[in-house]
mmCIF file of N, CA and C in Angstrom:
data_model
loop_
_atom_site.group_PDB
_atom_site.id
_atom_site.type_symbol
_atom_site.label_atom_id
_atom_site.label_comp_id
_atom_site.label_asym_id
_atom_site.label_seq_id
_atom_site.Cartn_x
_atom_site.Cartn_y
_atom_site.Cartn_z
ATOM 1 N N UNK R 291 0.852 -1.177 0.000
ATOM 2 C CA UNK R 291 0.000 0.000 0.000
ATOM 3 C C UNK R 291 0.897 1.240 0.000
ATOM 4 N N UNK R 292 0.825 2.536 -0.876
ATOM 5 C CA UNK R 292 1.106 3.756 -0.704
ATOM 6 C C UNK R 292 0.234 4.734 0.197
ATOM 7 N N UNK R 293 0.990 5.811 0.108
ATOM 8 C CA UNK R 293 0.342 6.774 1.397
ATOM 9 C C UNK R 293 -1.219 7.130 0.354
ATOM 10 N N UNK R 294 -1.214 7.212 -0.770
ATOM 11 C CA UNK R 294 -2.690 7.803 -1.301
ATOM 12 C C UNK R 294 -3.491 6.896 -1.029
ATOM 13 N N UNK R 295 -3.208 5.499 -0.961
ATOM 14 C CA UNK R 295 -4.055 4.343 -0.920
ATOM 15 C C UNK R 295 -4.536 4.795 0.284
ATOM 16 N N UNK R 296 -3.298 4.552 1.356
ATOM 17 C CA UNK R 296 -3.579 4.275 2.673
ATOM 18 C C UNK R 296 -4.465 5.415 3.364
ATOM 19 N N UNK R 297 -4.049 6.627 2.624
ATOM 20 C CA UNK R 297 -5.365 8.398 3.283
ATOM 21 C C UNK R 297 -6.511 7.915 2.656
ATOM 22 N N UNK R 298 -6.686 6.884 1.343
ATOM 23 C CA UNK R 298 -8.575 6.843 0.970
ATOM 24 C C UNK R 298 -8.798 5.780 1.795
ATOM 25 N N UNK R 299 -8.369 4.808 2.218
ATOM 26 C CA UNK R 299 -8.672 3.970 3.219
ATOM 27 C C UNK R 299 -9.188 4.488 4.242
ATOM 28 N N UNK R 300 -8.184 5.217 4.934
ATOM 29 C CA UNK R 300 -8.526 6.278 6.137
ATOM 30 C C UNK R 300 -9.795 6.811 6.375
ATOM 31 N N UNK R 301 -9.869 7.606 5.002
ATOM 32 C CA UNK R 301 -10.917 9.201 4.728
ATOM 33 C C UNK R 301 -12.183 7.759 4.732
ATOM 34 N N UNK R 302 -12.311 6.392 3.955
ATOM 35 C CA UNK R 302 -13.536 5.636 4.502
ATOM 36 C C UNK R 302 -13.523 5.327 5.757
ATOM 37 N N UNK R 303 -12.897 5.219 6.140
ATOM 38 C CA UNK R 303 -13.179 4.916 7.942
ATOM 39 C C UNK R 303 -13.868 6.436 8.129
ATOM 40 N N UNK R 304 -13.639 7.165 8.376
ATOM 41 C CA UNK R 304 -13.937 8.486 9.216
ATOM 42 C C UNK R 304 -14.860 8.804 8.372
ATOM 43 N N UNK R 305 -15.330 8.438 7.290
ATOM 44 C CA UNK R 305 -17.139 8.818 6.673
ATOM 45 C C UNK R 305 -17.734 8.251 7.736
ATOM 46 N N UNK R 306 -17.429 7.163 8.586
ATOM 47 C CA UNK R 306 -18.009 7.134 9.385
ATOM 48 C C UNK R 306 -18.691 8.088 10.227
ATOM 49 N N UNK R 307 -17.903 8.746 10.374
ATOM 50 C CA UNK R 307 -17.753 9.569 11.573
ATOM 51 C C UNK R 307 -18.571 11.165 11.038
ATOM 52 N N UNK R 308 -19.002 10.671 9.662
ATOM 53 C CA UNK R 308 -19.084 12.435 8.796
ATOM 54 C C UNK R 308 -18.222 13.222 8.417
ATOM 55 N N UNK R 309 -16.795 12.670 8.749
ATOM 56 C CA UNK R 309 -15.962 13.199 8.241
ATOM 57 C C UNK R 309 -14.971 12.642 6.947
ATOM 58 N N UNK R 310 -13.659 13.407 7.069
ATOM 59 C CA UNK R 310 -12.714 12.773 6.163
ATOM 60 C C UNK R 310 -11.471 13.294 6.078
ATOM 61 N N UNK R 311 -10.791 12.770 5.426
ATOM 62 C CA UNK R 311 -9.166 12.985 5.149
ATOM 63 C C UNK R 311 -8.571 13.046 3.765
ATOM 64 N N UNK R 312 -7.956 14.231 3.308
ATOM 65 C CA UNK R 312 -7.419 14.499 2.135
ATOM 66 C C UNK R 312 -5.854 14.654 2.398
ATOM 67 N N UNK R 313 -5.200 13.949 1.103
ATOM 68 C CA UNK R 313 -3.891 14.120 0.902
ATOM 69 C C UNK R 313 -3.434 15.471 0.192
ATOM 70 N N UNK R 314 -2.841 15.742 1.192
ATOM 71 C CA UNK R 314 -2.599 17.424 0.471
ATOM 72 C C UNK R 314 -0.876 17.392 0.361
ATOM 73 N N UNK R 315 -0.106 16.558 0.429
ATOM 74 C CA UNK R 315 1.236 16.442 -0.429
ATOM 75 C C UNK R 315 1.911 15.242 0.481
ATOM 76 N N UNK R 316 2.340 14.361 -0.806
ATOM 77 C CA UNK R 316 3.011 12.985 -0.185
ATOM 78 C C UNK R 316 4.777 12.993 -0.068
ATOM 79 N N UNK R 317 5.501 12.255 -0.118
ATOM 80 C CA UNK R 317 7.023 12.049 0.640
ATOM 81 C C UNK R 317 6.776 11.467 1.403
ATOM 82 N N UNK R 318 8.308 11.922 1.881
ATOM 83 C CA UNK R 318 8.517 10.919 3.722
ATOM 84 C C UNK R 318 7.855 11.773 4.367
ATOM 85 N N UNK R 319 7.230 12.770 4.538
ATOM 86 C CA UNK R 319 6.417 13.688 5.504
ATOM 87 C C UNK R 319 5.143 13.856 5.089
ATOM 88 N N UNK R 320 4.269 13.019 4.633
ATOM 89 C CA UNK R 320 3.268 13.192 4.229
ATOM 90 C C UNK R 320 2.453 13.996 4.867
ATOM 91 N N UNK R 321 1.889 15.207 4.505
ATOM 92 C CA UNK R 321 0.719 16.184 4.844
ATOM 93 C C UNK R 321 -0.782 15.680 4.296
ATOM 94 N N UNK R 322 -1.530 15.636 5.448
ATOM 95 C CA UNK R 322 -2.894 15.487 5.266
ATOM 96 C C UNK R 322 -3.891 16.776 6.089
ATOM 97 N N UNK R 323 -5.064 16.778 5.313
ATOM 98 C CA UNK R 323 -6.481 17.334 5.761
ATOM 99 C C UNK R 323 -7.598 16.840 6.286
ATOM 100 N N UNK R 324 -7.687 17.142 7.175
ATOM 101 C CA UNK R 324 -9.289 16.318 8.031
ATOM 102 C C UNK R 324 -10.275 17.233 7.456
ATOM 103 N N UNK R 325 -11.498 16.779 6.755
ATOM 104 C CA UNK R 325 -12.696 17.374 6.359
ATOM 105 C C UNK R 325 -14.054 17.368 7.277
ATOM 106 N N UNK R 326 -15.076 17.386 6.804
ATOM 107 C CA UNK R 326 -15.799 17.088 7.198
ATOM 108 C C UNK R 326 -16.219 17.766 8.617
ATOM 109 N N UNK R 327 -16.914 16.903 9.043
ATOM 110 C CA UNK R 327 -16.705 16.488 11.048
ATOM 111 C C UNK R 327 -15.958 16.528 11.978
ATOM 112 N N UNK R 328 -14.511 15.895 10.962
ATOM 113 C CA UNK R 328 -13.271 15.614 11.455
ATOM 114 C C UNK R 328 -12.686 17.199 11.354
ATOM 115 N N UNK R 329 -13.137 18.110 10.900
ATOM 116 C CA UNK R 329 -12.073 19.349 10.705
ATOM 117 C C UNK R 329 -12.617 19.937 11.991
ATOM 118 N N UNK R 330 -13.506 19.827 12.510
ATOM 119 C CA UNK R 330 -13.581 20.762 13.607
ATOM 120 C C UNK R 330 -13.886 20.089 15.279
ATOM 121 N N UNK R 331 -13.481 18.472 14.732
ATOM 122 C CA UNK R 331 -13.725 17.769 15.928
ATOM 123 C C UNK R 331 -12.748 18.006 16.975
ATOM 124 N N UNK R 332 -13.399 17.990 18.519
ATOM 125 C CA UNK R 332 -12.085 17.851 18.967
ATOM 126 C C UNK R 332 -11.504 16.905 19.482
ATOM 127 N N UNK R 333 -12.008 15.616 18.877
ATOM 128 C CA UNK R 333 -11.220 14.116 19.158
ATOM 129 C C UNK R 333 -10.274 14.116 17.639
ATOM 130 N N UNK R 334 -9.983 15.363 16.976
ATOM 131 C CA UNK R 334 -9.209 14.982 15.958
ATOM 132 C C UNK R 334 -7.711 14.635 16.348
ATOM 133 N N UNK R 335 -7.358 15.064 17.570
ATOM 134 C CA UNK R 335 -5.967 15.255 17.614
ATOM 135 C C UNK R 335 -5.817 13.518 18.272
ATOM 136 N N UNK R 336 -6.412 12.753 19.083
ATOM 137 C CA UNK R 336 -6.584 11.879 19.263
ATOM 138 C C UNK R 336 -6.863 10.663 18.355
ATOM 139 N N UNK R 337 -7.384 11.111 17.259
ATOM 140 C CA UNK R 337 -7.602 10.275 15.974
ATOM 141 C C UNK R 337 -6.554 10.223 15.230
ATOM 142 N N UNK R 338 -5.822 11.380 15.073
ATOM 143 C CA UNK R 338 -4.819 11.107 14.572
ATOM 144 C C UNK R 338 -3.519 10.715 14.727
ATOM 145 N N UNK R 339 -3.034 10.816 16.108
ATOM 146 C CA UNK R 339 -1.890 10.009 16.892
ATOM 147 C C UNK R 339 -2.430 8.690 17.370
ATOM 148 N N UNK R 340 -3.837 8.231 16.980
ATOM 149 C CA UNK R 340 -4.185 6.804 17.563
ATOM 150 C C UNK R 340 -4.627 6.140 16.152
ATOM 151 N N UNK R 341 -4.809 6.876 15.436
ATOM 152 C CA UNK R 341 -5.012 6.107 13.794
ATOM 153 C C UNK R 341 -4.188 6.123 12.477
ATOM 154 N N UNK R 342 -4.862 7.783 12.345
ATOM 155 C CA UNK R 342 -3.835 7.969 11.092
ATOM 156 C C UNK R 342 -2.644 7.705 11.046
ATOM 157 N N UNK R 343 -1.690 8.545 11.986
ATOM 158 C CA UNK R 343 -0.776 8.677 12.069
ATOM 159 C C UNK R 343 0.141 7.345 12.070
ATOM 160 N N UNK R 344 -0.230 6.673 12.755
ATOM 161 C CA UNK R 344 0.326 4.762 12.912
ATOM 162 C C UNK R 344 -0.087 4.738 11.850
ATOM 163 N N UNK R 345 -0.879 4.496 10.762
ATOM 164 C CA UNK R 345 -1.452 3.398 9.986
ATOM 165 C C UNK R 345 -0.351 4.114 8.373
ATOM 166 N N UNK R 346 -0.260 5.810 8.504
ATOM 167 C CA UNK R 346 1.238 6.333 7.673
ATOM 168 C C UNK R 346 2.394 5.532 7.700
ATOM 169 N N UNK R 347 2.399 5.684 9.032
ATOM 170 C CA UNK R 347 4.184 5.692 9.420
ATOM 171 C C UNK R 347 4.386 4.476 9.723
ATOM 172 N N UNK R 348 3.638 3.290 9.474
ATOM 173 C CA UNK R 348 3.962 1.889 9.106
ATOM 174 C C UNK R 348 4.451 1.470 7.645
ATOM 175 N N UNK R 349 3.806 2.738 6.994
ATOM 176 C CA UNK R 349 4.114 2.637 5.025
ATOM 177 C C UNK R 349 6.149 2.865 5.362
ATOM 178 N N UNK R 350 5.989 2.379 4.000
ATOM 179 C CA UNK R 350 7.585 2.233 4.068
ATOM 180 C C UNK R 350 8.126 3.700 3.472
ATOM 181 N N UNK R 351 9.512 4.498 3.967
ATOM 182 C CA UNK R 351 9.630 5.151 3.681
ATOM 183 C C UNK R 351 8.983 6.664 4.184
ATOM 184 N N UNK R 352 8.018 6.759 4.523
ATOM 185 C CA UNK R 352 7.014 7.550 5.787
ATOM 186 C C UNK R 352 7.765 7.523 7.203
ATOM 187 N N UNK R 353 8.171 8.749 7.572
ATOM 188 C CA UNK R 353 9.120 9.272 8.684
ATOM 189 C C UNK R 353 8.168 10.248 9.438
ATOM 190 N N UNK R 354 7.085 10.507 9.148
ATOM 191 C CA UNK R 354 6.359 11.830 9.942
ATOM 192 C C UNK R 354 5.237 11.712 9.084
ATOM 193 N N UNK R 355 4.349 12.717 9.659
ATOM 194 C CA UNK R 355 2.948 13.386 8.974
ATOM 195 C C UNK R 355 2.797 14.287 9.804
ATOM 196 N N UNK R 356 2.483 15.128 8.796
ATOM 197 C CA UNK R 356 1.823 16.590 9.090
ATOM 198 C C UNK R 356 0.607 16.791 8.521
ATOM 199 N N UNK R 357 0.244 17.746 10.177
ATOM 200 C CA UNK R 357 -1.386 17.491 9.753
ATOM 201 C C UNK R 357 -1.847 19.047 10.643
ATOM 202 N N UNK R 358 -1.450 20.091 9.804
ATOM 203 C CA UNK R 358 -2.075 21.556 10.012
ATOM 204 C C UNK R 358 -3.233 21.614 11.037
ATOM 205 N N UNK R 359 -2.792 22.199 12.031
ATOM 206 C CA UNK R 359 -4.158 22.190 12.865
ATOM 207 C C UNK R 359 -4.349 21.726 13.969
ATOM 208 N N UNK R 360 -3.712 20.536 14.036
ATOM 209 C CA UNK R 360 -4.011 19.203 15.035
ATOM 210 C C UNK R 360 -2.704 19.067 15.309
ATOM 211 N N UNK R 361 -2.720 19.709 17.028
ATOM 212 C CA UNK R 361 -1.350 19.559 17.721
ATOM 213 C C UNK R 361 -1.964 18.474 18.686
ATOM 214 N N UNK R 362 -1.100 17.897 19.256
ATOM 215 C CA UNK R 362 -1.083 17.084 20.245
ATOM 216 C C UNK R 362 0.038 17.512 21.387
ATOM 217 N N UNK R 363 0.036 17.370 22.891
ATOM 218 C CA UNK R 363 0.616 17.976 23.668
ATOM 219 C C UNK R 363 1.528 16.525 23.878
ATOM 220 N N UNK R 364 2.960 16.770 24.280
ATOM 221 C CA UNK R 364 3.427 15.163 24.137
ATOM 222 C C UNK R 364 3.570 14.931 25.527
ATOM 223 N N UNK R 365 2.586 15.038 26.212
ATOM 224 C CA UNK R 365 2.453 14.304 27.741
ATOM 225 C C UNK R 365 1.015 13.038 26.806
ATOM 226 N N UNK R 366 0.335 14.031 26.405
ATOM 227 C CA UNK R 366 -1.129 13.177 25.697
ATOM 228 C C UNK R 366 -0.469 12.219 24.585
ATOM 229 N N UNK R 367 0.589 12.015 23.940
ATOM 230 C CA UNK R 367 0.788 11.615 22.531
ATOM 231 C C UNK R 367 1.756 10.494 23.365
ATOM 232 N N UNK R 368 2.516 10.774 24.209
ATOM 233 C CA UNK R 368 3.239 9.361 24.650
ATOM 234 C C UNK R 368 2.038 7.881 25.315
ATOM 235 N N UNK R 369 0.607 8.925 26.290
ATOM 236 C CA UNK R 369 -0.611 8.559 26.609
ATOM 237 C C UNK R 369 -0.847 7.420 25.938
ATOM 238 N N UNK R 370 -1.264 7.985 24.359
ATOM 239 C CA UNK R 370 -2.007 7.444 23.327
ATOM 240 C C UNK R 370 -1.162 6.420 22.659
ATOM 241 N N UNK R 371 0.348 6.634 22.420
ATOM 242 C CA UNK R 371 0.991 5.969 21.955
ATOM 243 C C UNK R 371 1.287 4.277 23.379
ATOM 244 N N UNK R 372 1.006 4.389 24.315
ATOM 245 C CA UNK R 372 1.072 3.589 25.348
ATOM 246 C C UNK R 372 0.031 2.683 24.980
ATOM 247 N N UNK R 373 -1.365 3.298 24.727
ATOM 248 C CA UNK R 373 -2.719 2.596 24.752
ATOM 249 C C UNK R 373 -2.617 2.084 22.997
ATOM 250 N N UNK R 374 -1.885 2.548 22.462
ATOM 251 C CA UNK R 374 -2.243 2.091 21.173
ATOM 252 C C UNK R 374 -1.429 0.918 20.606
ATOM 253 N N UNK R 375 -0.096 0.734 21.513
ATOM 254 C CA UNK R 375 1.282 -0.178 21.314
ATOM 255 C C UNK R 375 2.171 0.447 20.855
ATOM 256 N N UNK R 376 2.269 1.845 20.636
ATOM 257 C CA UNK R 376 3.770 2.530 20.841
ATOM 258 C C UNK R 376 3.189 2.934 19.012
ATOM 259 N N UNK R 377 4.501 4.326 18.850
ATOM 260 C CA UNK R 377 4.885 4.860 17.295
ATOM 261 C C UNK R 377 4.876 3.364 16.264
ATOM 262 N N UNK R 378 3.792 3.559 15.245
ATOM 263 C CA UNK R 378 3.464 2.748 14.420
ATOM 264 C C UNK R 378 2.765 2.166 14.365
ATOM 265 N N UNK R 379 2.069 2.117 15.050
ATOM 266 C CA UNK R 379 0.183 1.915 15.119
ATOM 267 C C UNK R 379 0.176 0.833 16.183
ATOM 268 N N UNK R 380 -1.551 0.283 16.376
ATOM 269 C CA UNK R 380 -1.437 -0.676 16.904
ATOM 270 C C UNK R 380 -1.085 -2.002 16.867
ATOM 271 N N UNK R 381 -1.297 -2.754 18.045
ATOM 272 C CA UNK R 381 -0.558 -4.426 18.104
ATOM 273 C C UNK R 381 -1.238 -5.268 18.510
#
């Protein structure tokens, strides 16, 4: 899977939710957009250090993502990364 695959994968999960996710420029730092629901949620920052973000940075070559908007405080992001099985998604 590539990172475009892997953000329309994504952006169907989070229709769930009424929202979505756009690829707004790929590399090793892939930048994405939360739409929808997701742009003004405030479980976005949580969605994305417990989903997106792992399910990127498992692709090969993917070192980061940036995602305008959605900070995470890294007392909360080590948190999430604990409950989720650590940087690179879950286990």
């Amino acid at each position: 899977m590539n990172v475009p695959d892997a953000v329309r994968a994504l952006s169907r999960t989070l229709r769930g939710h009424g929202g979505g996710l756009e690829l707004v420029s790929d590399g090793d730092v892939p930048a994405v957009r939360y739409t929808g629901m997701c742009a003004g949620c405030p479980g976005r920052p949580a969605c994305h250090e417990g989903l997106v973000a792992p399910v990127l940075l498992a692709l090969p070559g993917v070192r980061g993502v940036d995602a305008p908007g959605t900070r995470v405080d890294p007392v909360a992001r080590a948190r999430l990364q604990r409950f989720t099985g650590g940087e690179g998604g879950p286990r």
